[in-house]
Short mmCIF file of C-alpha atoms and ligand atoms in Angstrom, two decimals:
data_model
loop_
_atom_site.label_atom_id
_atom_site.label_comp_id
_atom_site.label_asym_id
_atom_site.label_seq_id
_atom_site.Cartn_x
_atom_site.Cartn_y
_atom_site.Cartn_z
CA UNK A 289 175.97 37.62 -69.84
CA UNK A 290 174.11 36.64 -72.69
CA UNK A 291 176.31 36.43 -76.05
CA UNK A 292 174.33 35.95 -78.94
CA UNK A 293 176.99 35.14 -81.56
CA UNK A 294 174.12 35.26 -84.50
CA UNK A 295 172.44 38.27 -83.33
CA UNK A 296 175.49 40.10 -83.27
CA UNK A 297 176.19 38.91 -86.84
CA UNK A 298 175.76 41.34 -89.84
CA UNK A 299 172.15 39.78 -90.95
CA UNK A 300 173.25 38.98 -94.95
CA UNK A 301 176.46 37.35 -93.54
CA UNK A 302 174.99 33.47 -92.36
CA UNK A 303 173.67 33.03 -95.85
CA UNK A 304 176.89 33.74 -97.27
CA UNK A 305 178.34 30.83 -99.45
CA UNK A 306 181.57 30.89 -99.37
CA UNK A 307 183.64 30.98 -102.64
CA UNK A 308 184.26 27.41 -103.67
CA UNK A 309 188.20 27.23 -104.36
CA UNK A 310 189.87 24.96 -106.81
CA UNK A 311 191.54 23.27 -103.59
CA UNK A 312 188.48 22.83 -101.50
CA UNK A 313 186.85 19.51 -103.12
CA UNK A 314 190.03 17.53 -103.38
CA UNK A 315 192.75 17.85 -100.64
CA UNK A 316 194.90 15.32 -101.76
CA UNK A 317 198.53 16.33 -102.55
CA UNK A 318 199.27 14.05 -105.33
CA UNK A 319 197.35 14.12 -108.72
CA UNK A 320 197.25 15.59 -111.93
CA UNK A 321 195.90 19.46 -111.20
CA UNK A 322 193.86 20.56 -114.48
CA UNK A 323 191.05 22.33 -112.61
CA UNK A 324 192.79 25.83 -111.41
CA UNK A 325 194.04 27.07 -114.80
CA UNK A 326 197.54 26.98 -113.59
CA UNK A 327 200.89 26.90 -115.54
CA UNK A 328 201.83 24.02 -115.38
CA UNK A 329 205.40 24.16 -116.59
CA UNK A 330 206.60 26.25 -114.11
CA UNK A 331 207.44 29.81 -112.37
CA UNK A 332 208.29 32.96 -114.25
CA UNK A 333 210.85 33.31 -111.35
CA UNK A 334 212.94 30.70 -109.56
CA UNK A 335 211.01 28.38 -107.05
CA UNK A 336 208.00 26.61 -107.68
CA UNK A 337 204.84 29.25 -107.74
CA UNK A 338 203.00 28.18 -110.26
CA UNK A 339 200.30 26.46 -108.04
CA UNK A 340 197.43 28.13 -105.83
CA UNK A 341 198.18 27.54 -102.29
CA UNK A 342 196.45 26.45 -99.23
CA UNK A 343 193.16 28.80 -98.91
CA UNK A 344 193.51 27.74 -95.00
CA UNK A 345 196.85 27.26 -94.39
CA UNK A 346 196.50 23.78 -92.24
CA UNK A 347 200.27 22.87 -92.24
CA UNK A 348 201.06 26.43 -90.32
CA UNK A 349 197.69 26.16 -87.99
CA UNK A 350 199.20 22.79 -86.87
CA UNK A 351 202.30 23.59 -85.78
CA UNK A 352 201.28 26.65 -84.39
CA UNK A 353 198.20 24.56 -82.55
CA UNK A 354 201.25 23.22 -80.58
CA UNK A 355 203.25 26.30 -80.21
CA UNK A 356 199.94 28.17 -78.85
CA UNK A 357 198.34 25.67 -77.44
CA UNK A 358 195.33 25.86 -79.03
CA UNK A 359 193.43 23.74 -81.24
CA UNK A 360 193.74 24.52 -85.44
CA UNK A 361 190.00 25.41 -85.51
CA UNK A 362 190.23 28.50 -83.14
CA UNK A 363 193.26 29.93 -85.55
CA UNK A 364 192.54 32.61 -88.28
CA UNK A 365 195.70 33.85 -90.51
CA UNK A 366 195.19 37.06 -92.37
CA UNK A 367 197.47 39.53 -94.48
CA UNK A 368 198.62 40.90 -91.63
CA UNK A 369 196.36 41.77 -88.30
CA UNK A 370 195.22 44.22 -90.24
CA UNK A 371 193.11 42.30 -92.14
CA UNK A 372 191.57 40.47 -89.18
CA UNK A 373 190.63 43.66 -88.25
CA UNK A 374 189.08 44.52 -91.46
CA UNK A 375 187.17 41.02 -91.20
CA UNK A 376 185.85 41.65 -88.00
CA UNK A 377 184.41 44.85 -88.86
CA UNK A 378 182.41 43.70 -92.35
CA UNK A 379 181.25 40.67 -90.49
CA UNK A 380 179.99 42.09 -87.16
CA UNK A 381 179.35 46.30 -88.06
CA UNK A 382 176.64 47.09 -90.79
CA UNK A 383 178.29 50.91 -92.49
CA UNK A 384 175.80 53.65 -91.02
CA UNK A 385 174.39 51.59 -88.28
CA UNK A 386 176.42 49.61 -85.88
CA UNK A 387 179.90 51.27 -83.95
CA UNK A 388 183.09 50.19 -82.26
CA UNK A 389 185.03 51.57 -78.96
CA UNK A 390 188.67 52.72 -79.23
CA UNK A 391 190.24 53.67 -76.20
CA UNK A 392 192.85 56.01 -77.30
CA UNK A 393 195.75 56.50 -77.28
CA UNK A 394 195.90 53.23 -79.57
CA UNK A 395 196.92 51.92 -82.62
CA UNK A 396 195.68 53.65 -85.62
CA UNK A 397 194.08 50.73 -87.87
CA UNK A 398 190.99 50.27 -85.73
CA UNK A 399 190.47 53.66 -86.43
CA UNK A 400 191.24 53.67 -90.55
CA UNK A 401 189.58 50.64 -90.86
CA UNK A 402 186.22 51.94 -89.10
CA UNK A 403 186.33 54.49 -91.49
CA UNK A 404 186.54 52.29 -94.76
CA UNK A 405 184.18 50.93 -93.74
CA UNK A 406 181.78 53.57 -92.51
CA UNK A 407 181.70 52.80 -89.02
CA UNK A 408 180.88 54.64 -86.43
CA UNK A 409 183.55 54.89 -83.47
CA UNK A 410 182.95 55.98 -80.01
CA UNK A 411 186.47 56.89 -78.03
CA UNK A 412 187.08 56.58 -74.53
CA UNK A 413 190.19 57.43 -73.35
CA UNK A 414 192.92 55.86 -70.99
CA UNK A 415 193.65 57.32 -67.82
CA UNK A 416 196.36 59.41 -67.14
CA UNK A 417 198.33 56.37 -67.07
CA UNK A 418 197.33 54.60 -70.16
CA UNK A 419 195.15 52.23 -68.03
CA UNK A 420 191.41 50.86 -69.12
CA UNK A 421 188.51 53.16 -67.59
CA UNK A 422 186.34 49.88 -67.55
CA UNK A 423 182.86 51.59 -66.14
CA UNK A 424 183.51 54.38 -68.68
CA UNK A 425 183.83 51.91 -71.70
CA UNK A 426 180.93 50.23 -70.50
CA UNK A 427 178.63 53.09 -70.34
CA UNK A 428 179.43 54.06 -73.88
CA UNK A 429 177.90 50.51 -74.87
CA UNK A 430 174.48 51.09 -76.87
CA UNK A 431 172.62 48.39 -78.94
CA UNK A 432 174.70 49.18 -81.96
CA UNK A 433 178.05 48.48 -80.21
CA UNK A 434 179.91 45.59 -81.74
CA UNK A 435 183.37 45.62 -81.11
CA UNK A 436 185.70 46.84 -78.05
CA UNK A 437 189.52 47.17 -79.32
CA UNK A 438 191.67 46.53 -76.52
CA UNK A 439 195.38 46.71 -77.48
CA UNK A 440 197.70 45.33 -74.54
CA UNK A 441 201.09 46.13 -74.51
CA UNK A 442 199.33 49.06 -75.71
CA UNK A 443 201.07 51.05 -79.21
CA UNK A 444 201.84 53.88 -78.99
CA UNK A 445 202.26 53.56 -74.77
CA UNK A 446 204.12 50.87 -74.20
CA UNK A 447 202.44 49.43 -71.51
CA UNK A 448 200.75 46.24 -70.28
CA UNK A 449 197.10 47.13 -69.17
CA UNK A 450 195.16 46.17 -66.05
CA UNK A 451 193.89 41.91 -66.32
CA UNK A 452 191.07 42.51 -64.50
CA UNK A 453 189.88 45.54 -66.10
CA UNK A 454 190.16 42.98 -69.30
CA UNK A 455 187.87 40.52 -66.87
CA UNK A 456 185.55 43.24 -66.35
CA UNK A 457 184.90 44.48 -69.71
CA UNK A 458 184.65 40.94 -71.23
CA UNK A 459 182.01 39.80 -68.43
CA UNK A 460 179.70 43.21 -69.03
CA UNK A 461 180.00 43.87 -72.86
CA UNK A 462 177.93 41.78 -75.02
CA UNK A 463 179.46 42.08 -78.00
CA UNK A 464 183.31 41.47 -79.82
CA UNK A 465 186.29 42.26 -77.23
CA UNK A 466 189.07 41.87 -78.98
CA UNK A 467 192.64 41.89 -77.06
CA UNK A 468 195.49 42.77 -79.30
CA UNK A 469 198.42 41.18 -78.78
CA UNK A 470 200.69 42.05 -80.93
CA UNK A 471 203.85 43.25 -78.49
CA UNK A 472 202.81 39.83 -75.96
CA UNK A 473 206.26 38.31 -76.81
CA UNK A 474 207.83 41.21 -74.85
CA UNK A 475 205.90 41.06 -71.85
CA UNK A 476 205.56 38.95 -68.66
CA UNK A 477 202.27 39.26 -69.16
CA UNK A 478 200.56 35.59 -70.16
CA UNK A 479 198.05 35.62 -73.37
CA UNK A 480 194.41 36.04 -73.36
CA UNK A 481 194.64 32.73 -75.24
CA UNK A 482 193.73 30.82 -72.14
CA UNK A 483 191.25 32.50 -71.47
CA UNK A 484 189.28 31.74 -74.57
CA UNK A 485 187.35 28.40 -72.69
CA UNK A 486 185.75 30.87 -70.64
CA UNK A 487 184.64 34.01 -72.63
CA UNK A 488 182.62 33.43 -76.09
CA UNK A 489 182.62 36.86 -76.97
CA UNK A 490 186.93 37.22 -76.66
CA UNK A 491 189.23 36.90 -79.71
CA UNK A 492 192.96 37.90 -79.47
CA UNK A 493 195.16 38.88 -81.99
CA UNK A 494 198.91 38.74 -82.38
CA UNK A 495 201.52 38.90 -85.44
CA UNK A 496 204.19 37.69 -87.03
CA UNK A 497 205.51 41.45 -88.15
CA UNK A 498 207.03 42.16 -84.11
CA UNK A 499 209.02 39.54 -82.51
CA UNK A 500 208.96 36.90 -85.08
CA UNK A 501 210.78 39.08 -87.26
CA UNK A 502 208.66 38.58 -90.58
CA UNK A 503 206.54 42.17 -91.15
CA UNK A 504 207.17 42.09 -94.57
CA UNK A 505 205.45 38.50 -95.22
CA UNK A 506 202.17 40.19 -93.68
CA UNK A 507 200.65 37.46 -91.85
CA UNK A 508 198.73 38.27 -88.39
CA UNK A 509 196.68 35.65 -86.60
CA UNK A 510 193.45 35.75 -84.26
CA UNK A 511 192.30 33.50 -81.33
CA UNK A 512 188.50 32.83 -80.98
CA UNK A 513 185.88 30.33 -80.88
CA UNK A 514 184.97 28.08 -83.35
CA UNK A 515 182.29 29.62 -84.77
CA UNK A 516 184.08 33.41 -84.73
CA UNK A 517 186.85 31.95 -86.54
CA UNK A 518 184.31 29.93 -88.51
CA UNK A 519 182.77 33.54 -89.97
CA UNK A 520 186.45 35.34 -90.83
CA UNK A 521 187.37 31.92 -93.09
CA UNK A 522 184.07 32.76 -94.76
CA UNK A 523 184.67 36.22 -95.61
CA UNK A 524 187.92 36.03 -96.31
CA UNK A 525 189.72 36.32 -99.70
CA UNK A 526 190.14 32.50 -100.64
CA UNK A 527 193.70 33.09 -101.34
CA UNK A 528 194.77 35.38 -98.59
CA UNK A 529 198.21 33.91 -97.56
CA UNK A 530 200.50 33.60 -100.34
CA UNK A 531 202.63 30.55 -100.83
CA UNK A 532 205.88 31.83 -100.54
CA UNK A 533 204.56 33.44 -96.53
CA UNK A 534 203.44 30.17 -95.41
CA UNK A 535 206.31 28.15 -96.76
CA UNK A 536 208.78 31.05 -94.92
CA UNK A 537 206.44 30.82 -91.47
CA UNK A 538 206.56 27.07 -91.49
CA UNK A 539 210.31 27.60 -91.26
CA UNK A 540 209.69 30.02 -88.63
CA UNK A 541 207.38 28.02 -86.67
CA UNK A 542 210.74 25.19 -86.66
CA UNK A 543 212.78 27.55 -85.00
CA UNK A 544 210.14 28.82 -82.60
CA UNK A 545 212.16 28.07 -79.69
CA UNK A 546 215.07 30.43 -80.51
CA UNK A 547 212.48 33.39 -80.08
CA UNK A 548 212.92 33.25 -76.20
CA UNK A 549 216.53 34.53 -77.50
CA UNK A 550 215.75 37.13 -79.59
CA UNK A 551 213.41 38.58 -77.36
CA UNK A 552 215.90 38.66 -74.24
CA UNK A 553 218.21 40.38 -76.69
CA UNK A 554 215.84 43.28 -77.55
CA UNK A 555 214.61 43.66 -74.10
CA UNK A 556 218.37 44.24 -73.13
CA UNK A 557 218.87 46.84 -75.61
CA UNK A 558 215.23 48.33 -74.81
CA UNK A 559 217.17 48.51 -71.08
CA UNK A 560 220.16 50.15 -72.35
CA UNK A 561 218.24 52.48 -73.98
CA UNK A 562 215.82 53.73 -71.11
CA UNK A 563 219.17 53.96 -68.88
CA UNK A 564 220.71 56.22 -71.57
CA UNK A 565 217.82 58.20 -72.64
CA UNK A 566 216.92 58.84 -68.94
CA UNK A 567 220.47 61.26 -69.14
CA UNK A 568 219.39 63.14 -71.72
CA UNK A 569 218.59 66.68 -70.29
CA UNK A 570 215.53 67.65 -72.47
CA UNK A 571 214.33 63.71 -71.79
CA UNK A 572 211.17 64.40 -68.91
CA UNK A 573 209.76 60.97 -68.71
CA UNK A 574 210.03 57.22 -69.57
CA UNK A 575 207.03 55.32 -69.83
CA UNK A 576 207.97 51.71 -68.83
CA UNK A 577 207.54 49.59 -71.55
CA UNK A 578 205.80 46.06 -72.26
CA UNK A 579 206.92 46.27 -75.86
CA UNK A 580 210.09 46.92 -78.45
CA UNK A 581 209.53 50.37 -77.92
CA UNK A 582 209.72 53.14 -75.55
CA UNK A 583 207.36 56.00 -75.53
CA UNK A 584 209.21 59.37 -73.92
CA UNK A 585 208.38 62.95 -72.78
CA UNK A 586 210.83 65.51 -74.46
CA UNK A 587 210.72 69.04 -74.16
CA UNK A 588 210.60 70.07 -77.56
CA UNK A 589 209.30 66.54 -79.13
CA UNK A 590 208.87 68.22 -83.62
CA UNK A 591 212.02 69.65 -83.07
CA UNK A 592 213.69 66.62 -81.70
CA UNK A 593 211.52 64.59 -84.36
CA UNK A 594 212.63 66.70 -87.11
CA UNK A 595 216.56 67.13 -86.04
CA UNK A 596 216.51 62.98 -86.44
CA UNK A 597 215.13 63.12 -89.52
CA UNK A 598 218.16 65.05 -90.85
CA UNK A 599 220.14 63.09 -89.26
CA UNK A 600 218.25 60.09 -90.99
CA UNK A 601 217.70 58.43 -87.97
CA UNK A 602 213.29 58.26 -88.20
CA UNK A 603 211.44 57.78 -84.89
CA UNK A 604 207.51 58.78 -84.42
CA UNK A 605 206.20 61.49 -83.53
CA UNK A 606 203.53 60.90 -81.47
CA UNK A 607 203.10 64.36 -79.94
CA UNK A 608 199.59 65.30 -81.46
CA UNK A 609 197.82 61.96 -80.16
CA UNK A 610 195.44 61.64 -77.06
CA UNK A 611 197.37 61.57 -74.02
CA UNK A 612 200.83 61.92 -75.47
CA UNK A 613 201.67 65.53 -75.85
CA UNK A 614 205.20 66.16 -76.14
CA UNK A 615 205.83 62.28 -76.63
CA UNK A 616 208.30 60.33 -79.03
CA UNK A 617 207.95 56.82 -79.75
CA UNK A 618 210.91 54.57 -80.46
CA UNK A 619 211.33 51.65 -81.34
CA UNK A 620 214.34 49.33 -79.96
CA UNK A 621 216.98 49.36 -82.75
CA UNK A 622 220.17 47.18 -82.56
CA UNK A 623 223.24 48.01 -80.73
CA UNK A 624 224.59 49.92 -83.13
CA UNK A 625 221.62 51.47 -84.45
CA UNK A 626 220.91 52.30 -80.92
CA UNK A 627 224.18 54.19 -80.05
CA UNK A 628 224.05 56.14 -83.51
CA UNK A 629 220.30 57.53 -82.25
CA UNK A 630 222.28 58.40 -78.70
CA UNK A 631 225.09 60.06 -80.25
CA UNK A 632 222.70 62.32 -82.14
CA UNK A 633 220.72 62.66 -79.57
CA UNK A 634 223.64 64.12 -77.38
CA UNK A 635 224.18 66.49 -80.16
CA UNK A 636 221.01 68.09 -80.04
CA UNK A 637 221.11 71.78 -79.45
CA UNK A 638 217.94 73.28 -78.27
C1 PLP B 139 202.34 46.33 -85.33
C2 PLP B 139 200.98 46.10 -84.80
C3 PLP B 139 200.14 45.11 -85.34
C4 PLP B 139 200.63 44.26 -86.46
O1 PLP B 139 199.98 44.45 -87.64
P1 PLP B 139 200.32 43.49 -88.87
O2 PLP B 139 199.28 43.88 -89.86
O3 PLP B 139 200.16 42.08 -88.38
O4 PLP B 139 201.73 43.78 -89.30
C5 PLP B 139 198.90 44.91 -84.79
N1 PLP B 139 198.48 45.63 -83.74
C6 PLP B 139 199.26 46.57 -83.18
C7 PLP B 139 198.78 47.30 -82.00
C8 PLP B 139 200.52 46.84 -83.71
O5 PLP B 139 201.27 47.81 -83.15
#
């Protein structure tokens, strides 16, 4: 395969110079700061704010160089994955020309982004069940293909999708395949991460919004080469992590071995869930699950939807996407939270 990382690039993109930050020229800690037009008596609110922080976020790509094992220069931290995402798209997809493959049922960004952006999108769906039609993607390749979205555990089914269909698409497609990782934490399944020594054109993404806990600091990261990760730190908005996320991720990085715990716990309750659901008469099918969620076959999936909702208990309704008619999605709730949705749910009347 021949992966041409600057032919695949948007054309305007390598002369790009990137936006000089105040922080870029002198990375010293100590000094008198009078170049960033800063206040410098202080914060507005309590803490210490007042100062612009790292535009690449080296203390957190260290620590998380050890936790991934991966070296800092293959790490890119966005507002959430969903900025990666964005990234990718303005870097690698001119608007009008160049297209992307979905492979629905997925998650929805790839899809909203695309748009923003005015690209193209070409779908091809999962099988039956929810696996990677590999020859089928392949075909839909043309010369303006830049980007395959691969999202395994797959959102909104749950499941884990085939390695070697991965294999397959990474060896044939010339351009982006990105891997989504975002539910990896709650699968047996090992990362794509190691497999970045062997395939240029790979870059997987994961977050710290699912298992880590922290969806409300908005901070995703990708995996890639050099060079990839090279292009989203020159696109990106200089500032794009605030202070206040990196200082609460560092903390989160310290504690990274408790995770193991929190993720047993939530695959137990994703357990006691299936074997309770499975009960329910109007409940036709479990999908097994990779991820903090199950994805189910109901009989009458609005009305259960909507009969929640009063009950202020709010799932998804996934019953008008590809592939999932009649389907709910839930996520794993706590024990508590988890018996209050069962207890309703063994109210329902049809
Ligand atoms: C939740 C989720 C993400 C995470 O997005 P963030 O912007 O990092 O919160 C990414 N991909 C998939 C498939 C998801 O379900």
């Amino acid at each position: 395969m021949a992966f041409n990382l600057e032919k695949l690039l948007r054309p305007h993109i390598s002369s790009i110079k990137p936006y000089s930050s105040a922080r870029d020229e002198y990375s010293g800690k100590a000094g008198i700061f009078l170049d960033a037009n800063e206040n410098p008596f202080g914060s507005m609110a309590t803490g210490n704010h007042n100062r612009y922080p790292d535009p690449y976020q080296h203390d957190i790509k260290e620590k998380l160089s050890t936790v991934k094992q991966i070296p800092a220069n293959q790490i890119f931290l966005g507002n959430g994955s969903d900025e990666a995402i964005d990234l990718l798209m303005r870097a690698f997809c001119s608007p009008g020309i160049d297209n992307i493959i979905i492979l629905p049922p997925t998650y929805g960004m790839y899809e909203v982004s695309a748009g923003i952006n005015d690209i193209a999108i070409k779908r091809v769906n999962l099988s039956d069940s929810y696996q990677l039609k590999p020859q089928e993607i392949i075909s839909e390749v043309n010369d303006n293909t830049k980007i395959i979205f691969i999202c395994s555990p797959n959102n909104p089914s749950g499941n884990k999708l085939n390695r070697r269909d991965i294999y397959q698409i990474l060896t044939q497609f010339e351009g982006i395949v990105v891997v989504d990782e975002a539910y990896i934490d709650f699968s047996d399944e090992p990362s794509f991460i190691e497999e970045l020594k062997n395939y240029p054109n790979l870059l997987v993404m994961q977050t710290f919004s699912k298992a880590w806990g922290l969806a409300s600091l908005r901070i995703g990261m990708a995996f890639a080469s050099v060079d990839i990760i090279k292009i989203l730190n020159l696109i990106k908005p200089p500032y794009n992590i605030s202070g206040l996320t990196q200082e609460k991720v560092l903390e989160a990085l310290d504690n990274a071995a408790d995770i193991k715990d929190i993720v047993t716990n939530i695959l137990k309750e994703r357990e006691f869930l299936e074997n309770e659901l499975v009960k329910l008469p109007f409940v036709k099918k479990i999908f097994p699950s990779h991820s903090n969620f199950i994805l189910i076959k109901v009989t009458e999936a609005k009305k259960i939807y909507e009969y929640l909702i009063e009950q202020t208990i709010i799932i998804r309704d996934r019953s008008k996407v590809t592939l999932c008619e009649d389907c709910l999605r839930i996520s794993v709730g706590t024990r508590s939270e988890n018996d209050a949705l069962l207890l309703a749910l063994k109210q329902y009347q049809a």
